[in-house]
CSV table of C-alpha atoms in Angstrom, one decimal:
chain,number,residue,atom,x,y,z
A,1,MET,CA,-42.9,25.9,331.8
A,2,ARG,CA,-40.3,27.5,329.6
A,3,HIS,CA,-40.1,26.4,326.0
A,4,VAL,CA,-37.9,27.1,323.1
A,5,LEU,CA,-39.5,28.6,320.0
A,6,ILE,CA,-38.1,26.8,317.0
A,7,ILE,CA,-37.2,28.9,314.0
A,8,VAL,CA,-37.3,27.6,310.5
A,9,ILE,CA,-34.6,29.4,308.4
A,10,THR,CA,-37.0,30.5,305.7
A,11,MET,CA,-40.8,30.6,305.2
A,12,LEU,CA,-40.4,28.1,302.4
A,13,THR,CA,-39.1,25.5,304.9
A,14,LEU,CA,-42.1,26.0,307.2
A,15,LEU,CA,-44.6,25.9,304.4
A,16,SER,CA,-43.2,22.7,303.1
A,17,HIS,CA,-44.5,21.1,306.3
A,18,VAL,CA,-48.0,22.7,306.3
A,19,ALA,CA,-51.0,22.7,304.0
A,20,TYR,CA,-50.3,26.0,302.3
A,21,ALA,CA,-47.2,25.4,300.3
A,22,ASN,CA,-48.1,28.0,297.7
A,23,ALA,CA,-48.0,30.8,300.3
A,24,LEU,CA,-44.7,32.3,299.0
A,25,ASP,CA,-46.4,32.9,295.6
A,26,CYS,CA,-47.1,36.6,295.7
A,27,TYR,CA,-50.7,37.2,294.6
A,28,ALA,CA,-51.5,33.5,294.4
A,29,PRO,CA,-55.1,32.6,295.4
A,30,SER,CA,-56.0,31.7,298.9
A,31,PRO,CA,-56.3,28.0,299.3
A,32,ASN,CA,-59.8,28.7,300.8
A,33,LEU,CA,-60.7,30.7,297.7
A,34,THR,CA,-59.5,27.8,295.5
A,35,THR,CA,-61.5,25.3,297.6
A,36,PHE,CA,-64.8,27.2,298.1
A,37,GLY,CA,-65.0,29.5,295.1
A,38,ASP,CA,-67.7,32.2,295.4
A,39,ALA,CA,-68.7,30.9,298.9
A,40,TYR,CA,-65.3,32.3,300.0
A,41,TYR,CA,-66.8,35.8,300.0
A,42,ASP,CA,-69.8,34.9,302.2
A,43,LEU,CA,-68.7,36.2,305.5
A,44,GLU,CA,-71.9,35.1,307.2
A,45,ASN,CA,-71.0,31.4,306.7
A,46,THR,CA,-68.7,31.1,309.7
A,47,SER,CA,-67.6,27.8,311.2
A,48,VAL,CA,-69.8,26.5,314.0
A,49,LEU,CA,-67.7,24.4,316.4
A,50,SER,CA,-69.0,21.6,318.5
A,51,ASP,CA,-68.5,21.6,322.3
A,52,GLU,CA,-66.0,18.7,321.8
A,53,THR,CA,-63.9,20.7,319.3
A,54,LYS,CA,-64.0,23.8,321.6
A,55,ASN,CA,-62.7,21.6,324.5
A,56,LYS,CA,-59.9,20.2,322.4
A,57,ILE,CA,-58.9,23.7,321.2
A,58,ASN,CA,-58.9,24.9,324.8
A,59,THR,CA,-56.7,22.0,325.8
A,60,PHE,CA,-54.4,22.7,323.0
A,61,PHE,CA,-54.1,26.4,324.0
A,62,GLY,CA,-53.5,25.3,327.6
A,63,ALA,CA,-50.3,23.6,326.3
A,64,LEU,CA,-49.2,26.8,324.7
A,65,ALA,CA,-49.5,28.9,327.9
A,66,GLY,CA,-46.2,30.1,329.3
A,67,GLN,CA,-43.0,31.8,328.3
A,68,TRP,CA,-41.4,31.5,324.8
A,69,LYS,CA,-38.4,32.8,323.0
A,70,GLY,CA,-37.0,32.4,319.5
A,71,ASN,CA,-37.1,34.2,316.2
A,72,ALA,CA,-39.5,35.8,313.8
A,73,GLN,CA,-39.6,36.4,310.1
A,74,ALA,CA,-42.0,38.6,308.1
A,75,ILE,CA,-42.4,38.8,304.4
A,76,GLU,CA,-44.4,41.3,302.3
A,77,CYS,CA,-45.3,41.3,298.6
A,78,SER,CA,-45.1,44.6,296.8
A,79,GLY,CA,-45.2,45.8,293.2
A,80,PRO,CA,-47.3,44.8,290.2
A,81,ASP,CA,-48.5,41.2,289.8
A,82,ARG,CA,-46.3,40.8,286.7
A,83,ALA,CA,-43.2,41.5,288.7
A,84,PRO,CA,-43.8,41.2,292.4
A,85,GLN,CA,-41.0,41.8,294.9
A,86,ILE,CA,-40.7,40.1,298.4
A,87,LYS,CA,-39.4,42.2,301.3
A,88,SER,CA,-38.4,40.3,304.4
A,89,SER,CA,-37.4,41.2,307.9
A,90,ASP,CA,-36.0,39.2,310.8
A,91,ALA,CA,-36.2,39.6,314.5
A,92,THR,CA,-35.6,37.9,317.8
A,93,ILE,CA,-38.8,37.4,319.9
A,94,THR,CA,-39.8,36.8,323.5
A,95,ALA,CA,-43.5,36.1,324.2
A,96,ARG,CA,-45.9,35.2,327.0
A,97,ALA,CA,-49.0,33.2,326.1
A,98,ARG,CA,-52.0,32.9,328.4
A,99,ILE,CA,-55.6,31.6,328.2
A,100,ASP,CA,-57.9,34.7,328.5
A,101,SER,CA,-61.3,33.1,327.8
A,102,VAL,CA,-62.9,29.8,326.8
A,103,MET,CA,-61.1,28.9,323.5
A,104,GLY,CA,-59.1,32.1,323.5
A,105,LEU,CA,-55.4,32.7,323.8
A,106,SER,CA,-53.5,35.9,324.1
A,107,VAL,CA,-49.8,36.2,323.2
A,108,ASN,CA,-47.8,39.2,324.3
A,109,ALA,CA,-44.8,39.4,322.1
A,110,ASN,CA,-41.7,41.7,322.1
A,111,LYS,CA,-39.7,41.7,318.8
A,112,HIS,CA,-36.2,43.1,318.3
A,113,TYR,CA,-35.2,43.7,314.7
A,114,VAL,CA,-31.4,43.6,315.3
A,115,GLN,CA,-30.3,44.9,311.9
A,116,GLU,CA,-32.6,47.9,312.1
A,117,ASN,CA,-32.2,48.3,315.9
A,118,ILE,CA,-36.0,48.5,316.2
A,119,LYS,CA,-38.1,47.1,319.0
A,120,LYS,CA,-41.8,46.4,318.7
A,121,SER,CA,-44.5,44.9,320.9
A,122,GLU,CA,-47.5,43.0,319.7
A,123,LEU,CA,-50.6,41.5,321.2
A,124,LEU,CA,-51.8,38.5,319.2
A,125,ALA,CA,-55.3,37.3,320.1
A,126,LEU,CA,-56.2,33.8,318.9
A,127,LEU,CA,-59.9,32.7,318.5
A,128,GLY,CA,-61.9,33.7,321.6
A,129,ASN,CA,-65.0,35.5,320.4
A,130,SER,CA,-63.7,36.1,316.8
A,131,ALA,CA,-65.7,34.8,313.9
A,132,VAL,CA,-63.6,32.1,312.3
A,133,PHE,CA,-63.7,30.0,309.1
A,134,ASN,CA,-62.4,26.6,308.0
A,135,VAL,CA,-61.2,25.4,311.4
A,136,GLU,CA,-59.1,22.2,311.3
A,137,LEU,CA,-57.6,20.5,314.4
A,138,ALA,CA,-55.3,17.7,313.7
A,139,GLY,CA,-54.8,15.6,316.9
A,140,ASP,CA,-53.6,17.6,319.8
A,141,HIS,CA,-50.7,19.4,318.1
A,142,HIS,CA,-51.8,21.2,315.0
A,143,LEU,CA,-54.5,23.9,314.5
A,144,VAL,CA,-55.5,25.8,311.3
A,145,PHE,CA,-58.1,28.4,311.0
A,146,SER,CA,-58.8,31.7,309.1
A,147,GLU,CA,-60.3,35.0,310.0
A,148,LYS,CA,-62.0,37.2,307.3
A,149,ASN,CA,-63.3,40.8,307.4
A,150,ARG,CA,-64.6,43.3,304.9
A,151,ARG,CA,-63.0,46.7,305.0
A,152,LEU,CA,-63.5,49.9,303.2
A,153,ASN,CA,-60.7,51.1,301.0
A,154,THR,CA,-59.1,54.4,301.6
A,155,PRO,CA,-59.7,56.6,298.4
A,156,LEU,CA,-56.5,56.8,296.4
A,157,LYS,CA,-55.1,60.3,296.0
A,158,LYS,CA,-54.3,61.2,292.4
A,159,GLN,CA,-50.6,61.8,292.0
A,160,ASN,CA,-48.3,61.8,289.0
A,161,PRO,CA,-50.3,60.2,286.1
A,162,ASN,CA,-47.1,58.4,285.1
A,163,ALA,CA,-46.5,56.9,288.6
A,164,THR,CA,-46.8,53.2,289.1
A,165,SER,CA,-50.2,52.1,290.5
A,166,SER,CA,-50.3,51.2,294.2
A,167,ASN,CA,-50.0,47.7,295.4
A,168,LEU,CA,-53.6,47.8,296.8
A,169,LYS,CA,-55.0,49.0,293.4
A,170,THR,CA,-53.1,46.1,291.7
A,171,ILE,CA,-54.8,43.6,294.1
A,172,ILE,CA,-58.3,45.2,293.6
A,173,ASN,CA,-57.9,45.1,289.8
A,174,LYS,CA,-57.0,41.4,289.9
A,175,ILE,CA,-60.5,40.8,291.3
A,176,THR,CA,-62.7,43.6,289.9
A,177,GLY,CA,-61.1,44.5,286.7
A,178,ASN,CA,-59.4,47.8,285.9
A,179,THR,CA,-60.9,50.9,287.3
A,180,LYS,CA,-60.0,54.1,285.4
A,181,ALA,CA,-60.0,57.6,286.6
A,182,GLU,CA,-62.8,59.9,285.6
A,183,ASN,CA,-62.9,60.6,281.8
A,184,THR,CA,-64.6,63.7,280.4
A,185,THR,CA,-65.5,64.2,276.8
A,186,THR,CA,-67.2,67.2,275.2
A,187,GLU,CA,-69.2,67.0,272.0
A,188,ASN,CA,-69.9,70.3,270.2
A,189,THR,CA,-72.6,70.7,267.6
A,190,ALA,CA,-74.4,73.7,266.1
A,191,LYS,CA,-77.3,73.2,268.4
A,192,GLU,CA,-75.9,72.2,271.7
A,193,THR,CA,-72.9,71.3,273.8
A,194,THR,CA,-73.0,68.0,275.6
A,195,THR,CA,-70.6,67.0,278.3
A,196,THR,CA,-70.5,63.4,279.5
A,197,LYS,CA,-68.6,62.3,282.5
A,198,THR,CA,-68.0,58.8,283.7
A,199,PRO,CA,-69.1,58.4,287.3
A,200,GLU,CA,-66.4,58.3,290.0
A,201,ALA,CA,-65.2,54.9,291.0
A,202,LYS,CA,-67.2,53.6,293.9
A,203,ARG,CA,-65.5,53.3,297.2
A,204,LEU,CA,-64.6,49.6,296.9
A,205,SER,CA,-64.4,47.3,299.9
A,206,ARG,CA,-61.9,44.5,300.2
A,207,ILE,CA,-61.9,41.2,301.9
A,208,THR,CA,-59.0,40.6,304.2
A,209,GLU,CA,-58.1,37.1,305.3
A,210,THR,CA,-55.5,35.8,307.7
A,211,ILE,CA,-54.8,32.1,307.8
A,212,PHE,CA,-53.3,30.9,311.1
A,213,ASN,CA,-51.3,27.8,311.2
A,214,ILE,CA,-50.1,26.7,314.7
A,215,ILE,CA,-48.0,23.6,315.4
A,216,LEU,CA,-46.8,22.4,318.8
A,217,GLU,CA,-44.4,19.5,318.8
A,218,ASN,CA,-41.7,18.3,321.2
A,219,ASN,CA,-42.0,21.6,323.2
A,220,SER,CA,-41.4,23.6,320.1
A,221,LEU,CA,-43.9,26.0,318.7
A,222,MET,CA,-44.5,27.5,315.3
A,223,ILE,CA,-47.1,30.1,314.6
A,224,SER,CA,-47.5,31.3,311.0
A,225,ARG,CA,-49.9,33.9,309.6
A,226,SER,CA,-50.6,34.2,305.9
A,227,TYR,CA,-52.3,37.4,304.7
A,228,TYR,CA,-54.6,37.7,301.8
A,229,ILE,CA,-56.5,40.6,300.2
A,230,ASN,CA,-59.4,39.9,298.0
A,231,GLY,CA,-58.3,36.3,298.0
A,232,VAL,CA,-54.7,36.8,296.9
A,233,PHE,CA,-51.5,36.3,299.0
A,234,THR,CA,-49.8,39.5,300.1
A,235,GLY,CA,-47.5,38.5,302.9
A,236,ALA,CA,-46.8,36.3,305.9
A,237,GLU,CA,-45.3,36.2,309.3
A,238,LEU,CA,-43.6,33.3,311.1
A,239,TRP,CA,-42.9,33.0,314.8
């Protein structure tokens, strides 16, 4: 069956209909962080789904299988938290969704960014064997869940000392406090020379979270993904 993918003109319009209305607030806390506090960082505490819930999700995904076409919009937060900027991009999209396992859906999407004249392909895998958190299924038309992973940060290369800190460092500092570059001081006395050096910053890891919000209504489909690093909002994509 062919469906039409409905496009909401802005992310704000979509998010006014779903649970995460603060998602356009750059660096705002994840709703899951707000709800669960320190337990948010426990990646072992995944959601355990009953057989009944799995069957309902599988039925829901079955209704999504087929060809879709419509529009996509992506936003990305950049800059310091005191003055964040939102970059956005728009594309037309065609997609084919198919069930690939029990409680798993694969979406092969082709996006055309008309203004930039760029074409991109993406394979979006939903659920399946992925560890998921905070799964909510509302009736047979609305599914919300999140995926979280811990990733190592790439060490930052030192550049111009007057350059603006990177976006990732800003996000890390919001959670861990400011990390300074190594600082060396030398103390000279008549008896000895002592050099002290602060240890290099540890290779920090970060928690990445994606909140999926999927709504199927009247043969129209909306799939949104909200992205968080260390519990703060950094961007989103709407199909």
